[in-house]
mmCIF file of C-alpha atoms in Angstrom:
data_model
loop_
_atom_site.group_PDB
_atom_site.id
_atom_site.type_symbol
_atom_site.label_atom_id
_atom_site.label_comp_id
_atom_site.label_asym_id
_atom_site.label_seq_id
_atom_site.Cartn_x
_atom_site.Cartn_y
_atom_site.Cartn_z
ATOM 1 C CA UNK H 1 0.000 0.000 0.000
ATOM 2 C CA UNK H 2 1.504 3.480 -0.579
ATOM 3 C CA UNK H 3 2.487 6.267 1.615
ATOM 4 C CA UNK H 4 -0.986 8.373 0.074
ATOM 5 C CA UNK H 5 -3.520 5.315 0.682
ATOM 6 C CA UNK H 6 -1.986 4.747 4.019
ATOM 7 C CA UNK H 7 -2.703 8.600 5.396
ATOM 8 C CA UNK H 8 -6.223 9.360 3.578
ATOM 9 C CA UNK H 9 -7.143 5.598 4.971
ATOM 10 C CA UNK H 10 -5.636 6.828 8.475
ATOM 11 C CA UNK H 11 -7.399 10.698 7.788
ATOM 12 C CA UNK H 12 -10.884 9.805 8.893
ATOM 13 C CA UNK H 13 -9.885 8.307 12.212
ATOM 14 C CA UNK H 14 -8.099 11.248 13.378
ATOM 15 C CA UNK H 15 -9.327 14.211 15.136
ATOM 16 C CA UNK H 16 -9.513 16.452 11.891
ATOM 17 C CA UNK H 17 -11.445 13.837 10.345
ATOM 18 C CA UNK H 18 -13.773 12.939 12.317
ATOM 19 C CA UNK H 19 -14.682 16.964 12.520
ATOM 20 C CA UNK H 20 -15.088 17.266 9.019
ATOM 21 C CA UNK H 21 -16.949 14.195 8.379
ATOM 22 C CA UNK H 22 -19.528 15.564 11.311
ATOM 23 C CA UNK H 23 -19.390 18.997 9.882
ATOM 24 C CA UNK H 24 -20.535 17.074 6.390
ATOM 25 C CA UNK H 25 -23.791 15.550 7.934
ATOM 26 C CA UNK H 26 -24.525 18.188 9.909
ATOM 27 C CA UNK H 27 -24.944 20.916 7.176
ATOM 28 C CA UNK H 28 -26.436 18.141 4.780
ATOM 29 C CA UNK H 29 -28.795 17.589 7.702
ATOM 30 C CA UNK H 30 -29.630 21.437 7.974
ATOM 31 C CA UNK H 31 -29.233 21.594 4.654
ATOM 32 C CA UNK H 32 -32.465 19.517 3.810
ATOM 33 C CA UNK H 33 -34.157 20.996 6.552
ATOM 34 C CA UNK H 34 -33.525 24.739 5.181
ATOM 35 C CA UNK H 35 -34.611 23.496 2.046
ATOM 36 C CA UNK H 36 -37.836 21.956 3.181
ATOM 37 C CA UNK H 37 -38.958 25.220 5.437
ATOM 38 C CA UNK H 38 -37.527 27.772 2.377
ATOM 39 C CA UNK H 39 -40.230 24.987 -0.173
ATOM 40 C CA UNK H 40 -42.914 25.389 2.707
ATOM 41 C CA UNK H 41 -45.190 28.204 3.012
ATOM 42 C CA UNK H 42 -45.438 29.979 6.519
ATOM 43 C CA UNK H 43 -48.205 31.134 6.748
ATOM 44 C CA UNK H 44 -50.723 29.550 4.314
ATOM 45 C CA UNK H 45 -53.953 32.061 3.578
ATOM 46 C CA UNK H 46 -56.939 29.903 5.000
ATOM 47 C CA UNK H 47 -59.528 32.125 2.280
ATOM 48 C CA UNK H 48 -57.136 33.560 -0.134
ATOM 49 C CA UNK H 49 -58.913 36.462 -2.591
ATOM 50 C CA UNK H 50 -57.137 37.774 -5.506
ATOM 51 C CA UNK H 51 -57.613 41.553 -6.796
ATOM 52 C CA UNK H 52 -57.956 41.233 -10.822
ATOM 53 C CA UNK H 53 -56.451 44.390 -12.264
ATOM 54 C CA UNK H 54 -56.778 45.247 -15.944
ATOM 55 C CA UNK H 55 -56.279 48.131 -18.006
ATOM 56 C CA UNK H 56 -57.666 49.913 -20.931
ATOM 57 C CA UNK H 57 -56.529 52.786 -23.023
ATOM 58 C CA UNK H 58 -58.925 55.742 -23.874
ATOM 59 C CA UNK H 59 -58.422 58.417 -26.762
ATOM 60 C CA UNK H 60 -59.819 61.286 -25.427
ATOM 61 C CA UNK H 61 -60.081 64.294 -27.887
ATOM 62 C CA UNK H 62 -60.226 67.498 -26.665
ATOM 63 C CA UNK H 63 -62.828 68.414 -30.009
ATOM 64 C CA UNK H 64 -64.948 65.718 -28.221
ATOM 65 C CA UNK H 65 -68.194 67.759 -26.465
ATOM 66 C CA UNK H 66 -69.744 64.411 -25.008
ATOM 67 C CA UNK H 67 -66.457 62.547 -24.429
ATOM 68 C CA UNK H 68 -65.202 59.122 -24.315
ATOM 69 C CA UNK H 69 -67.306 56.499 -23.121
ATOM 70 C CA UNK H 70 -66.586 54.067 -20.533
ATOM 71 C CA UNK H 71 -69.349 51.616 -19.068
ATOM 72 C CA UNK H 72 -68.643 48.874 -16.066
ATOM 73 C CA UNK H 73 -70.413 46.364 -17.152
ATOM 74 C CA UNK H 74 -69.505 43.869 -14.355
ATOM 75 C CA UNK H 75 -72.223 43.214 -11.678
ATOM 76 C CA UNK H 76 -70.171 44.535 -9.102
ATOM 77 C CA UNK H 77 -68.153 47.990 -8.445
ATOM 78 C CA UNK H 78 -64.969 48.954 -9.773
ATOM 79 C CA UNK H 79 -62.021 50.973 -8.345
ATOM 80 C CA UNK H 80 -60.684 53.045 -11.348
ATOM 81 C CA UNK H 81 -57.779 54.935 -11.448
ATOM 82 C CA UNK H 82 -56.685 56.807 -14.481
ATOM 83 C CA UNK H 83 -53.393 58.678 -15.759
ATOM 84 C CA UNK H 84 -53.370 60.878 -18.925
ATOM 85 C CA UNK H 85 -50.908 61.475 -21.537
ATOM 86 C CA UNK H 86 -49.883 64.347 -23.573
ATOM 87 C CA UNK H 87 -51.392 67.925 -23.954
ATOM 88 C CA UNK H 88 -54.420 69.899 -25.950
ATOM 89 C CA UNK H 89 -55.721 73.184 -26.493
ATOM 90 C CA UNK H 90 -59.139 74.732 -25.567
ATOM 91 C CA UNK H 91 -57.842 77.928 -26.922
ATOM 92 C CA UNK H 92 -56.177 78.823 -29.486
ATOM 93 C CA UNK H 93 -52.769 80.788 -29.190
ATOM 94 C CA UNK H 94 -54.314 83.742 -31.341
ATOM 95 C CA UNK H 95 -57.881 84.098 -29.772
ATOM 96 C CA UNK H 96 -58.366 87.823 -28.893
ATOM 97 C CA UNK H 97 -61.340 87.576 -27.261
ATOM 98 C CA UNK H 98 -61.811 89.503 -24.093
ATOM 99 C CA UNK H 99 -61.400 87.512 -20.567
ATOM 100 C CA UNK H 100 -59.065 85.332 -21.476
ATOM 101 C CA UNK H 101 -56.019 85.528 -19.982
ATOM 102 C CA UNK H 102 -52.852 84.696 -21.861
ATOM 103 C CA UNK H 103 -51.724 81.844 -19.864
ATOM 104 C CA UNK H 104 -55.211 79.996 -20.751
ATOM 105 C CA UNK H 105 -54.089 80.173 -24.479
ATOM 106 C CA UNK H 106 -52.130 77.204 -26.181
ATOM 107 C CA UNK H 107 -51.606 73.922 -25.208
ATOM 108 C CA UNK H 108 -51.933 72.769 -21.839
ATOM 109 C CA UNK H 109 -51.856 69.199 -19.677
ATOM 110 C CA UNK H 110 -54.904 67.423 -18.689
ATOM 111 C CA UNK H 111 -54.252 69.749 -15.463
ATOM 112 C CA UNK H 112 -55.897 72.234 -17.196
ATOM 113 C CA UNK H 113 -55.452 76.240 -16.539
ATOM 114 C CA UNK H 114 -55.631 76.049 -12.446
ATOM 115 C CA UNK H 115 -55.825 80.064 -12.763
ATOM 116 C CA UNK H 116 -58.783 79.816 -14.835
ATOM 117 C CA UNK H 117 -61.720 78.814 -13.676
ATOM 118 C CA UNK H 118 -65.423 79.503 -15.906
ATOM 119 C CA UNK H 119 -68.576 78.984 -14.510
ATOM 120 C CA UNK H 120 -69.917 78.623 -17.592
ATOM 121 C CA UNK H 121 -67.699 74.924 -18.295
ATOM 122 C CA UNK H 122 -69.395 71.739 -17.990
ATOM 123 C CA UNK H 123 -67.625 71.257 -14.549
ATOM 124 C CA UNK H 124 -67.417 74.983 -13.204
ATOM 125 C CA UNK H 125 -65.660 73.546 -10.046
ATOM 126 C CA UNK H 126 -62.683 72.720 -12.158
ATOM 127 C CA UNK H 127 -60.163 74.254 -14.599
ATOM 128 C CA UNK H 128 -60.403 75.011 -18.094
ATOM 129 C CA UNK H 129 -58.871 72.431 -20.292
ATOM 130 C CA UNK H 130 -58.875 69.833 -17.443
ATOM 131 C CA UNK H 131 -59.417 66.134 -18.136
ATOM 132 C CA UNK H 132 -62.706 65.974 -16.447
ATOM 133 C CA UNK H 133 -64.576 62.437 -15.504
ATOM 134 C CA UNK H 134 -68.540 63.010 -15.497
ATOM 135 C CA UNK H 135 -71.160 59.839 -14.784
ATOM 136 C CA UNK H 136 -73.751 59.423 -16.699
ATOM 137 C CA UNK H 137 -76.140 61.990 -14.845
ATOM 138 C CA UNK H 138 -73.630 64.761 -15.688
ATOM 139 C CA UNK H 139 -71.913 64.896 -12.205
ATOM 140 C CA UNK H 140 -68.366 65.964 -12.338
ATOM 141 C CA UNK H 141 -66.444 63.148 -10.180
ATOM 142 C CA UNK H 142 -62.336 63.904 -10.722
ATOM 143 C CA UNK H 143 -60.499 65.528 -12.906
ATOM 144 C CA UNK H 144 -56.769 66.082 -13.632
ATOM 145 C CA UNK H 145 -53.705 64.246 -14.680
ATOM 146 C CA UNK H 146 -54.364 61.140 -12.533
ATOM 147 C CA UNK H 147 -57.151 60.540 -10.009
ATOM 148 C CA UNK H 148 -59.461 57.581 -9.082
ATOM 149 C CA UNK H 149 -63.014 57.161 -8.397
ATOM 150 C CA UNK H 150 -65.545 54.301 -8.158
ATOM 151 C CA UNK H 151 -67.622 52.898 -10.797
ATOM 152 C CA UNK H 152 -70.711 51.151 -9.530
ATOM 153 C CA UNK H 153 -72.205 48.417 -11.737
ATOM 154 C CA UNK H 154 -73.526 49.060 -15.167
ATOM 155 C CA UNK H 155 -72.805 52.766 -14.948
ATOM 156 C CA UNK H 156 -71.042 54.650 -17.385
ATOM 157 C CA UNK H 157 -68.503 57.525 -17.378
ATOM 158 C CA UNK H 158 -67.527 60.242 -19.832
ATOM 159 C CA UNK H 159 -64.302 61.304 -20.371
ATOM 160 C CA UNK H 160 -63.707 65.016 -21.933
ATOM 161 C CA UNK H 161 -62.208 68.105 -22.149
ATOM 162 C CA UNK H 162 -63.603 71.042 -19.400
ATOM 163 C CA UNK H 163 -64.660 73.649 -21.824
ATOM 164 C CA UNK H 164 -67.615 75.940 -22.150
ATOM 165 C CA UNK H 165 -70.596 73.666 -23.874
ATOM 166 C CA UNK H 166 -71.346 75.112 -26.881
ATOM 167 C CA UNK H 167 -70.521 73.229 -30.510
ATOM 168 C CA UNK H 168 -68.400 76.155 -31.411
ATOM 169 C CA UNK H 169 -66.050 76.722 -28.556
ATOM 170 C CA UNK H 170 -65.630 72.844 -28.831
ATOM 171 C CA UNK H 171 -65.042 72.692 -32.280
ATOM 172 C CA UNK H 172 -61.841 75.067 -32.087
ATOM 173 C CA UNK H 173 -60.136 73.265 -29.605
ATOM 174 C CA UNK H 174 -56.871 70.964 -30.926
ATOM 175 C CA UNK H 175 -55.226 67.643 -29.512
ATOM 176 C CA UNK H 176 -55.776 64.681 -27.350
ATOM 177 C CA UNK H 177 -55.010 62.766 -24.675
ATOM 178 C CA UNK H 178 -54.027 58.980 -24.206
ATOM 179 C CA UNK H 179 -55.972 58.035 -20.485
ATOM 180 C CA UNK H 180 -54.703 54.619 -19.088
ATOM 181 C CA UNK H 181 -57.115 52.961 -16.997
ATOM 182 C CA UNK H 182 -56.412 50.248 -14.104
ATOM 183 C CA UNK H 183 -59.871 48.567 -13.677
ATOM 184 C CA UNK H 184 -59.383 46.615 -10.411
ATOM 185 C CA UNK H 185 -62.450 44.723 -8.547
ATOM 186 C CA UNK H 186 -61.843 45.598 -5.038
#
């Protein structure tokens, strides 16, 4: 037998050896155990529910007097929250009309002009230009860049510009707005 057989045969029975052949089935021990808590769930749900959220894109156009449509037609209530892209005009750079300050003129966000409030705009309680989010019985319910609101079941919303309604003041206004929707059932 040679000189290597002899000591790795000897290895195991000496102190250093028997250490790291304990050290071996201990962590393989603990290993599996690790591994079987880490593949086991703590704390199982006993009724689990899971929130379905979808979304939608809208094309709002700011030309638009009545608005995009939107209509839950689930059985149930929605939570909606929406976020608009990109800017529009209500009125034009040039107008000259009197009242109108200059600020109000050009393109603006779906913030609208927070300086220039109308009481004659379908939603007097919010700017000019604002995306504005009216139900179906004409109640203004958010407006803005991004808000939320609740949809009840078979009800229907209108998305639009905040503008004075009359075809013609309508009809001069430019641009649109991309509004993504996250329809979620709780």
């Amino acid at each position: 037998m040679s000189d290597d057989t002899k000591q790795s045969n000897n290895f195991w029975t000496t102190f250093p050896g028997i250490l790291t052949g304990l050290a071996a089935v201990i962590t393989a021990v603990a290993g599996s155990a690790g591994l079987i808590n880490a593949v086991k769930p703590t704390n199982p749900a006993t009724n689990p529910t899971v929130e379905t959220v979808k979304t939608k894109v809208l094309d709002v156009y700011a030309d638009s007097m009545q608005g995009t449509e939107f209509t839950n037609k689930q059985d149930k209530s929605l939570q909606i929250k929406f976020k608009a892209d990109g800017k529009w005009q209500a009125i034009p750079e040039g107008y000259t009309g009197a009242g109108i300050p200059e600020h109000a003129k050009g393109y603006i966000s779906a913030k609208g002009d927070p300086d220039f409030l109308s009481n004659t705009t379908q939603c007097s309680r919010f700017p000019l230009g604002a995306l504005v989010v009216k139900s179906d019985g004409s109640k203004c319910i958010a407006y803005g860049e991004e808000g939320s609101f609740e949809l009840g079941p078979k009800e229907t919303v209108y998305f639009l510009m905040n503008d004075v309604p009359n075809r013609q003041l309508y009809d001069d206004n430019k641009g649109s707005l991309k509004v993504n929707l996250s329809i979620s059932n709780d």
